[in-house]
Coordinates of C-alpha atoms and ligand atoms in Angstrom, one line a residue:
M3 CA 0.0 0.0 0.0
D4 CA 1.2 3.5 -0.7
W5 CA 1.0 6.6 1.6
N6 CA 0.0 8.8 -1.4
S7 CA 2.4 11.5 -0.1
S8 CA 5.2 13.4 -1.9
L9 CA 7.0 14.6 1.3
I10 CA 9.9 12.2 0.8
K11 CA 9.7 12.1 -2.9
D12 CA 10.0 15.9 -3.2
L13 CA 12.6 16.3 -0.4
E14 CA 15.3 18.8 -1.4
W15 CA 18.5 20.0 0.4
S16 CA 17.4 22.7 2.9
D17 CA 19.9 25.3 2.0
K18 CA 22.0 26.7 -0.8
I19 CA 25.1 24.4 -1.2
I20 CA 28.2 26.6 -1.1
N21 CA 31.4 25.6 -2.9
I22 CA 29.4 23.0 -4.9
T23 CA 32.0 22.4 -7.6
G24 CA 34.6 21.2 -5.1
K25 CA 32.0 19.2 -3.2
Q26 CA 30.7 17.5 -6.3
K27 CA 34.2 16.5 -7.3
V28 CA 34.9 14.7 -4.0
A29 CA 31.4 13.3 -4.0
D30 CA 32.0 11.6 -7.4
E31 CA 35.4 10.4 -6.2
I32 CA 33.8 8.7 -3.2
A33 CA 31.0 7.2 -5.3
A34 CA 33.6 5.6 -7.5
K35 CA 34.9 3.6 -4.4
V36 CA 31.6 1.8 -3.8
K37 CA 31.7 -2.0 -4.4
D38 CA 28.9 -4.5 -4.8
G39 CA 28.0 -5.9 -1.3
D40 CA 29.3 -2.9 0.7
T41 CA 27.7 -1.6 3.8
L42 CA 28.4 2.2 4.0
G43 CA 28.3 4.6 6.9
V44 CA 26.8 7.7 5.3
G45 CA 27.7 11.0 6.9
S46 CA 25.7 14.2 7.1
G47 CA 26.0 17.6 5.5
S48 CA 25.8 18.8 1.9
T49 CA 29.0 17.1 0.7
S50 CA 27.7 13.7 2.0
Y51 CA 24.4 14.4 0.4
L52 CA 26.0 15.0 -3.0
A53 CA 28.0 11.7 -2.5
L54 CA 24.8 9.9 -1.7
I55 CA 23.2 11.0 -4.9
A56 CA 26.2 9.9 -6.9
I57 CA 26.2 6.5 -5.1
A58 CA 22.4 6.1 -5.7
N59 CA 23.0 6.7 -9.4
R60 CA 25.6 3.9 -9.4
I61 CA 23.4 1.5 -7.4
K62 CA 20.6 2.1 -10.0
A63 CA 22.7 1.9 -13.1
E64 CA 24.9 -1.1 -12.1
K65 CA 22.2 -2.9 -9.9
L66 CA 24.6 -2.9 -6.9
D67 CA 23.7 -4.5 -3.6
V68 CA 24.7 -1.7 -1.2
K69 CA 23.3 -0.9 2.2
A70 CA 23.6 2.4 4.1
I71 CA 23.7 3.3 7.8
P72 CA 22.9 7.0 8.0
T73 CA 24.4 9.4 10.6
S74 CA 21.2 11.5 10.8
L75 CA 17.5 11.5 10.3
E76 CA 17.9 13.9 7.3
I77 CA 20.3 11.5 5.5
S78 CA 18.0 8.5 6.3
M79 CA 15.2 10.4 4.6
F80 CA 17.4 11.1 1.5
C81 CA 18.4 7.4 1.4
S82 CA 14.6 6.6 1.2
K83 CA 14.0 9.2 -1.4
L84 CA 17.0 7.9 -3.5
G85 CA 16.2 4.2 -3.1
V86 CA 19.4 3.4 -1.1
P87 CA 18.5 0.5 1.3
L88 CA 18.9 1.2 5.0
T89 CA 20.3 -1.0 7.7
T90 CA 21.4 -0.5 11.3
L91 CA 24.5 -1.1 13.5
Y92 CA 22.6 -4.1 15.0
E93 CA 22.6 -5.9 11.7
N94 CA 25.8 -4.7 10.0
K95 CA 29.2 -3.2 10.6
P96 CA 30.1 -0.6 8.0
D97 CA 32.8 -1.7 5.5
W98 CA 33.6 2.0 5.3
L99 CA 32.3 5.4 6.0
F100 CA 32.3 8.8 4.4
D101 CA 31.5 12.1 6.0
G102 CA 32.1 15.8 5.6
A103 CA 33.8 18.1 8.1
D104 CA 33.8 21.8 9.1
E105 CA 37.5 22.0 9.7
V106 CA 40.5 19.7 9.0
D107 CA 43.9 20.5 10.6
P108 CA 47.4 19.4 9.5
N109 CA 47.1 16.2 11.7
N110 CA 43.7 15.3 10.0
S111 CA 41.9 16.1 13.3
L112 CA 38.4 17.6 12.7
I113 CA 35.7 19.8 13.9
K114 CA 32.3 18.5 12.8
G115 CA 28.7 19.1 13.9
R116 CA 27.5 22.2 12.1
G117 CA 24.5 20.0 11.3
G118 CA 24.1 18.9 14.9
A119 CA 24.6 15.2 14.1
M120 CA 28.1 14.7 15.7
F121 CA 26.9 12.0 18.2
K122 CA 25.9 9.5 15.4
E123 CA 28.7 10.8 13.1
K124 CA 31.3 9.8 15.7
L125 CA 29.5 6.5 16.5
L126 CA 29.6 5.5 12.8
L127 CA 33.2 6.8 12.3
S128 CA 34.3 4.8 15.3
S129 CA 32.5 1.7 14.0
S130 CA 34.2 1.8 10.6
A131 CA 37.7 0.6 10.0
V132 CA 38.0 2.7 6.8
R133 CA 37.1 6.3 7.1
Y134 CA 37.0 9.0 4.4
I135 CA 36.4 12.6 5.1
I136 CA 35.3 14.5 2.0
V137 CA 35.9 18.3 2.0
D138 CA 36.5 21.2 -0.3
E139 CA 39.5 23.4 0.3
S140 CA 37.6 25.9 2.4
K141 CA 37.7 23.4 5.3
I142 CA 41.5 23.2 5.6
V143 CA 42.8 25.1 8.6
T144 CA 46.2 25.4 10.3
K145 CA 44.7 25.2 13.8
L146 CA 41.3 23.7 15.0
G147 CA 38.9 26.4 16.0
A148 CA 40.1 28.9 13.3
N149 CA 36.7 29.2 11.6
F150 CA 34.2 27.2 13.6
P151 CA 33.3 26.9 17.3
V152 CA 33.2 23.4 18.8
P153 CA 29.7 22.1 19.0
I154 CA 28.9 20.2 22.2
E155 CA 25.7 18.2 22.7
V156 CA 24.4 18.5 26.3
F157 CA 21.7 16.8 28.3
P158 CA 19.2 19.7 28.9
Q159 CA 19.2 19.6 32.7
A160 CA 23.0 19.6 32.8
L161 CA 23.2 22.9 30.7
L162 CA 24.5 25.2 33.4
Y163 CA 26.8 22.6 35.1
V164 CA 28.4 21.9 31.7
E165 CA 28.7 25.6 31.0
K166 CA 30.6 26.1 34.3
E167 CA 32.9 23.1 33.5
L168 CA 33.6 24.3 29.9
K169 CA 34.7 27.7 31.3
Q170 CA 37.1 25.8 33.5
L171 CA 38.5 24.2 30.4
G172 CA 39.1 27.6 28.9
A173 CA 36.0 28.3 26.8
T174 CA 36.1 32.0 25.8
S175 CA 32.6 32.0 24.3
I176 CA 29.6 29.6 24.9
V177 CA 26.5 30.1 22.8
L178 CA 23.3 28.0 23.1
R179 CA 22.6 27.2 19.4
P180 CA 19.3 28.8 18.3
A181 CA 16.8 26.9 16.1
K182 CA 15.8 27.9 12.7
G183 CA 12.1 27.2 12.1
K184 CA 11.3 26.7 15.8
D185 CA 11.2 29.0 18.8
G186 CA 14.0 28.8 21.2
S187 CA 17.1 26.6 21.0
I188 CA 17.8 23.7 18.6
I189 CA 16.9 20.2 19.9
S190 CA 19.2 17.5 18.7
E191 CA 18.0 14.1 17.3
N192 CA 18.7 12.7 20.8
G193 CA 16.5 15.4 22.5
N194 CA 19.4 17.5 23.7
L195 CA 20.8 21.0 23.5
I196 CA 23.8 22.2 21.6
L197 CA 26.4 24.6 22.9
D198 CA 28.8 26.2 20.3
C199 CA 32.1 26.9 22.2
K200 CA 35.2 28.8 21.2
F201 CA 38.6 28.0 22.9
E202 CA 41.8 29.9 22.6
D203 CA 43.7 26.7 22.2
I204 CA 42.4 23.2 21.4
G205 CA 45.0 20.8 22.8
I206 CA 45.4 17.1 22.1
T207 CA 43.4 16.1 25.3
M208 CA 40.5 18.5 24.7
E209 CA 38.1 16.0 23.2
K210 CA 38.5 13.6 26.1
D211 CA 38.4 16.5 28.7
I212 CA 35.1 17.7 27.3
K213 CA 33.6 14.2 27.2
L214 CA 34.5 13.7 30.8
I215 CA 32.0 16.4 31.9
T216 CA 28.8 14.8 33.3
G217 CA 26.0 15.8 31.0
V218 CA 28.0 16.1 27.8
I219 CA 26.7 13.6 25.3
E220 CA 29.3 14.2 22.6
S221 CA 31.4 17.0 21.1
G222 CA 32.3 17.8 17.5
L223 CA 36.0 17.4 18.1
F224 CA 37.4 14.4 16.3
I225 CA 41.1 14.2 17.4
G226 CA 43.3 11.3 16.3
Y227 CA 40.8 9.2 14.4
N228 CA 43.2 9.1 11.4
P229 CA 40.7 9.4 8.6
T230 CA 41.7 9.6 4.9
I231 CA 41.0 13.1 3.7
L232 CA 39.8 13.5 0.2
M233 CA 40.0 17.2 -0.7
A234 CA 39.0 19.0 -3.9
A235 CA 39.8 22.5 -5.0
N236 CA 36.8 24.8 -5.5
N237 CA 37.6 25.7 -9.1
Ligands
5RP302 C1 27.2 17.8 10.1 C2 28.6 17.8 9.7 C3 28.9 18.0 8.3 O1 29.6 16.9 7.8 C4 29.8 19.3 8.2 O2 29.1 20.3 8.7 C5 30.1 19.6 6.7 O3 29.0 20.0 6.0 P1 29.0 20.4 4.5 O4 29.4 19.2 3.7 O5 27.6 20.8 4.2 O6 30.0 21.5 4.3 O7 29.5 17.6 10.6 O8 27.0 17.6 11.5

């Protein structure tokens, strides 16, 4: 039986995709790596979305048996729209994962989470032995925190305690992320709040130091995960 609805069928990316030429190049590069039988961890953000479209085109044209484990609700909806079969971490371990990033430093450490999906993004990245981060050149920084704050997902009742502890860790600015299309603050897929935090210096232990604070669900710092970076120029 059919729902007789076009909500999924007509779903479009919610914003203008900036640096689309570079993003499309790495998206096509990642799609070329897909093999018959693969289970893929599928990241979030516009670069991952473009890669998913390119993968869906290959699945259709070559009749590939490929399954996806999405890192966000948004990407799971696009998998449904594009006819990419979904699975879960209960049933499959990803053969490999691709995801975007907001910043990549010279050690291939990352800031992610502009889309608020860093909890599941880190879960999928940790679950995958092979990890590709796909970025255009605007994401390359000499120092983490140069262009983006660090997003931190917080259990709502722990908000003020976590704020106090983040100040202790040297946070110079802490902003409760506001929602677009809803009054008040953004609510994550896990029902939590997101704090966007700036630090003078993000040291090697900062990801673990933040995670140790009671009430922190996850941060967008990805230090030492050793992903392979696929980077395309924007021209
Ligand atoms: C979402 C993310 C994205 O991967 C990151 O924001 C990059 O997005 P885009 O590919 O749209 O530039 O971490 O939580």
